[in-house]
Coordinates of C-alpha atoms in Angstrom, one line a residue:
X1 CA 0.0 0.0 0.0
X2 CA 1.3 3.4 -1.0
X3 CA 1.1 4.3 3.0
X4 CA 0.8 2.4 5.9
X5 CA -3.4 2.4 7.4
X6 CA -3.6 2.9 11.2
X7 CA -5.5 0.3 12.4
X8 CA -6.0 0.3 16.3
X9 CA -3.0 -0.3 17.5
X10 CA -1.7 -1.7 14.5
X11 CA -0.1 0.0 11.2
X12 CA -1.3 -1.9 8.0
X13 CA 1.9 -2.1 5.8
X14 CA 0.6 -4.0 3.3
X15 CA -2.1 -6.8 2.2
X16 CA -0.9 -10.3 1.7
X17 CA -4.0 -12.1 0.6
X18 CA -7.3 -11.9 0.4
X19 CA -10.3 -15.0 0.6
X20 CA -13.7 -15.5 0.2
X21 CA -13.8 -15.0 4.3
X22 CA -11.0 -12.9 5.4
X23 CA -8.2 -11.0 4.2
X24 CA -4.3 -10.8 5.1
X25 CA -2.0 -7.7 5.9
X26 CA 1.3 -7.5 7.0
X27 CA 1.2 -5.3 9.4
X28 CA 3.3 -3.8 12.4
X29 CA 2.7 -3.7 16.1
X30 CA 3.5 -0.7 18.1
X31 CA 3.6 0.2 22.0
X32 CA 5.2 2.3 24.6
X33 CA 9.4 2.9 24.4
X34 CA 9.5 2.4 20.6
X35 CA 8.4 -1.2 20.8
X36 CA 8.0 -2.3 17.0
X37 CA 7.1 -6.1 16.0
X38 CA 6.5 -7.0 12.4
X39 CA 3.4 -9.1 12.6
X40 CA 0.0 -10.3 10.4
X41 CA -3.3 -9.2 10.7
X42 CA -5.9 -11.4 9.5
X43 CA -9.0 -9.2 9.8
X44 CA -12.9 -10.3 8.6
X45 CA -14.1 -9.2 5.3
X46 CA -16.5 -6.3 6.0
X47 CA -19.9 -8.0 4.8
X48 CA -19.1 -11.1 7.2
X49 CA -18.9 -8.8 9.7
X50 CA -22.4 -9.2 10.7
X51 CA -22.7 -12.6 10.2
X52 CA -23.4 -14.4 13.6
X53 CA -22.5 -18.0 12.6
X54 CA -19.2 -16.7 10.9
X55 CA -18.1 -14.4 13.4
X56 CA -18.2 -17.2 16.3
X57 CA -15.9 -19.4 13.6
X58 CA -13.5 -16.6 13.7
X59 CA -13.4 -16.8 17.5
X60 CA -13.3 -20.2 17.4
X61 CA -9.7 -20.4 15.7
X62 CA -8.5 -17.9 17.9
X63 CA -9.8 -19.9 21.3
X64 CA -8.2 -22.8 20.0
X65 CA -5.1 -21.7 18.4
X66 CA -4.4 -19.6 21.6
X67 CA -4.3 -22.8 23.8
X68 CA -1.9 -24.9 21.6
X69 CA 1.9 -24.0 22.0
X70 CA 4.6 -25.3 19.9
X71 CA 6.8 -24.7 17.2
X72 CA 4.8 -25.9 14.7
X73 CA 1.8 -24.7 14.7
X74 CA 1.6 -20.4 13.5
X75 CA 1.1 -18.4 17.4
X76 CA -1.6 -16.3 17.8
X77 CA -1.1 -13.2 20.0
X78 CA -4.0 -11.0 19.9
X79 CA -8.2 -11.2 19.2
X80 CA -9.7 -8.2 18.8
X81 CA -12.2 -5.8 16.8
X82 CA -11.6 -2.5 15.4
X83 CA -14.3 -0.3 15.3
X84 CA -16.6 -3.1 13.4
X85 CA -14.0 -5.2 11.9
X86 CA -12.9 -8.9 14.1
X87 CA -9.1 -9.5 13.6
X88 CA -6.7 -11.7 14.9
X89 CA -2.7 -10.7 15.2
X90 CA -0.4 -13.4 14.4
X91 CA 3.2 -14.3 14.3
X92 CA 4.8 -13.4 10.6
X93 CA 6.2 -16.4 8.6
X94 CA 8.7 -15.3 5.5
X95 CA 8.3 -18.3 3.4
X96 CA 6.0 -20.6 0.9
X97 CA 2.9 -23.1 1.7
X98 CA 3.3 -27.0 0.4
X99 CA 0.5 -25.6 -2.3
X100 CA 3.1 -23.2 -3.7
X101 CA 5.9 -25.4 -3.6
X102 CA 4.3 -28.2 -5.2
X103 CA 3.2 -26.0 -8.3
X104 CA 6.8 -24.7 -8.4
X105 CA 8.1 -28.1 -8.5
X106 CA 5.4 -29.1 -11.1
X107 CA 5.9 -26.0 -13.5
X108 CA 10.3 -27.0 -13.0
X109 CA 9.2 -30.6 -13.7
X110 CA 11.8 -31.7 -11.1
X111 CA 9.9 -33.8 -8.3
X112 CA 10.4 -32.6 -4.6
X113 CA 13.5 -34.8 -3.3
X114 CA 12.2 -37.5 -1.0
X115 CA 13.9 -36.3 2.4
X116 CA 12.6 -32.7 1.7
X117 CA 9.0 -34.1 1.6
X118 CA 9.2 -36.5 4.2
X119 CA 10.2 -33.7 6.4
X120 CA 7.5 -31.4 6.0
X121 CA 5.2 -34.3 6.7
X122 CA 7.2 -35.2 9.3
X123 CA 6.8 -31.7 11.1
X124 CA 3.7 -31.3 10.0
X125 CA 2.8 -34.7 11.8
X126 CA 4.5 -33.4 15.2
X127 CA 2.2 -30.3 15.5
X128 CA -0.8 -32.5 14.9
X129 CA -0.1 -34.8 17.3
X130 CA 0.7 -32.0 20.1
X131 CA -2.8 -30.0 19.0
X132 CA -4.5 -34.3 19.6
X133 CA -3.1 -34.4 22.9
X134 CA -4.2 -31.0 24.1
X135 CA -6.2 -30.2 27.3
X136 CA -7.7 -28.6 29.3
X137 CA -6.5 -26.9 32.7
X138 CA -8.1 -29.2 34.5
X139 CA -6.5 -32.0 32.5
X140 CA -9.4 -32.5 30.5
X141 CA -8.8 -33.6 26.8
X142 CA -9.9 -30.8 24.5
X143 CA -10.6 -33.1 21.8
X144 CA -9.2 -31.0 18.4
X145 CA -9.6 -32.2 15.0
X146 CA -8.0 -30.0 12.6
X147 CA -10.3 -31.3 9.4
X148 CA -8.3 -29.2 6.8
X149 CA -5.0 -30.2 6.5
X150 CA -3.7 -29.9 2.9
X151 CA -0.6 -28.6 1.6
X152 CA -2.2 -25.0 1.7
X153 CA -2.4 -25.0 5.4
X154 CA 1.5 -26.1 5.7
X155 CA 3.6 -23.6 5.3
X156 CA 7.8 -23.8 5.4
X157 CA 9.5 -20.3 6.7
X158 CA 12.5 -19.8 4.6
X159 CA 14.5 -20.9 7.4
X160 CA 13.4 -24.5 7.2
X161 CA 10.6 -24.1 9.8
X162 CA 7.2 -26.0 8.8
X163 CA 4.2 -24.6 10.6
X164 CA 0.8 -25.6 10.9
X165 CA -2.0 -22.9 10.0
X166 CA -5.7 -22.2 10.1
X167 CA -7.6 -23.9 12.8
X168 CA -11.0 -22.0 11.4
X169 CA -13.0 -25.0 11.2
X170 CA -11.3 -27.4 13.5
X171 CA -13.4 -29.7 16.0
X172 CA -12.7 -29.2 19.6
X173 CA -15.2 -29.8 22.6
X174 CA -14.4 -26.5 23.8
X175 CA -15.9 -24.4 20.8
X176 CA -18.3 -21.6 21.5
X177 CA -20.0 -22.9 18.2
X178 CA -19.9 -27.0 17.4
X179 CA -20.5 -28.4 14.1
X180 CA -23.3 -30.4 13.7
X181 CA -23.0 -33.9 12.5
X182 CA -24.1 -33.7 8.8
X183 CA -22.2 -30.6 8.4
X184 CA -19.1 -31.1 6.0
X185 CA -16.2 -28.7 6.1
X186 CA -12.7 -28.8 4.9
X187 CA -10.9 -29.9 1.1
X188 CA -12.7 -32.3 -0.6
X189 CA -9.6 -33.8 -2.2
X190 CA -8.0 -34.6 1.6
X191 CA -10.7 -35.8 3.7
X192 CA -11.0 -39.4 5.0
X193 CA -14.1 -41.4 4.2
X194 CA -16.2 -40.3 7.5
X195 CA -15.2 -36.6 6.9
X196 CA -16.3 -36.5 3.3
X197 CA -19.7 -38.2 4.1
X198 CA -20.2 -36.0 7.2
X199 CA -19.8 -38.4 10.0
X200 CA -18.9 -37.9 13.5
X201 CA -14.5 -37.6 13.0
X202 CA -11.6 -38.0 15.4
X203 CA -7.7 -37.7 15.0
X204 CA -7.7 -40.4 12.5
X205 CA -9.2 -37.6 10.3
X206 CA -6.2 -35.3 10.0
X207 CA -3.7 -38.5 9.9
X208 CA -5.8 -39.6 6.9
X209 CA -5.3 -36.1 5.4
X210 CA -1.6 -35.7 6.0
X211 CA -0.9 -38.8 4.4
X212 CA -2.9 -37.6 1.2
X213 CA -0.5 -34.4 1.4
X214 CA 2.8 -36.8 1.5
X215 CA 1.8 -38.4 -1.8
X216 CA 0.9 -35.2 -3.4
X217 CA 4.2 -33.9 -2.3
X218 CA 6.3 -37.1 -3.2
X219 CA 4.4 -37.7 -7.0
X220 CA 3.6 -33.6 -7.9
X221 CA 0.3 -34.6 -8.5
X222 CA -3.0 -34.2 -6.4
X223 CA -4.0 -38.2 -5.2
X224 CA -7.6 -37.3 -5.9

């Protein structure tokens, strides 16, 4: 952007993306002292803004991104909303998705060498596991299911990092909002059997879809 946008607290440097839900800025943090941190905004398209049902999603990934820490999964620092606009402040990743590097690979025609996949998946596969085994403070299990694990949602930081994104429409029992069973959510080409015909899902799901991701990133070429 030719000049940055104040935005609460934050100064809107530039947009990164933009969906069909929210979009993407990378944006800087500022406080007291000349504190600076780079960071991304990921703030809720204005005519969503108002929708009750979407809204509580949006809260939902920030709930349940704020409880898991570890490396690989992208940290969440802030929830918030700016005059009528929900945002959440995360931590910035230089770097490519799996998507991106598969395509890349692809257009080269040179397939991803085998250790390179394996550990992305490998990684990937860690952060899963620590987000299955999450709980409670009381011990309590919280029961997450990511349900949209593809190579879009892993992303590797130019410093070899691989990092976990988007809990949006995971499963957890400690949602404000639970999906109904019926109600199917998440890449068609990477859910299991029970996801894709809406039935009740556990952590097989993800394990399901991350294997999906392997091949894709091993043969250049969607399973599905």
């Amino acid at each position: 952007m030719p000049v940055p946008i104040l935005f609460g607290r934050y100064a809107l440097l530039d947009r990164l993306a933009v969906g069909g839900m929210a979009e993407l800025f990378l944006a800087k943090a500022t406080g007291d002292g000349g504190f600076e941190k780079v960071c991304v905004i990921k703030r809720v398209l204005p005519h969503l803004a108002g929708n009750d049902a979407f809204v509580q999603m949006f809260l939902d990934e920030a709930r349940i991104a704020a409880r898991l820490e570890h490396p690989g999964i992208v940290q969440i620092f802030d929830l918030g909303k700016q005059g009528d606009d929900y945002y959440l402040a995360m931590e910035y990743l230089p770097g490519e998705d799996a998507a991106a590097i598969c395509e890349e690979t692809a257009r080269k025609q040179q397939p991803m060498p085998l250790a390179v996949g394996c550990a992305i998946i490998a990684a990937a596969a860690e952060a899963l596991h620590h987000a299955h085994e999450a709980t409670a403070p009381d011990g309590k299990p919280l029961g997450i299911v990511h349900r949209d694990v593809s190579p879009a949602n892993l992303f590797v930081t130019y410093r070899g990092q691989v990092k976990l994104l988007d809990f949006g429409i995971a499963r957890a029992e400690a949602r404000l909002r639970q999906t109904q069973t019926g109600e199917i959510k998440g890449k068609a080409g990477y859910m299991g059997p029970e996801q894709s015909k809406g039935l009740p899902v556990d952590r097989r799901a993800d394990v399901w879809s991350l294997g999906v991701c392997l091949y894709e990133l091993l043969a250049g070429q969607p399973l599905y």
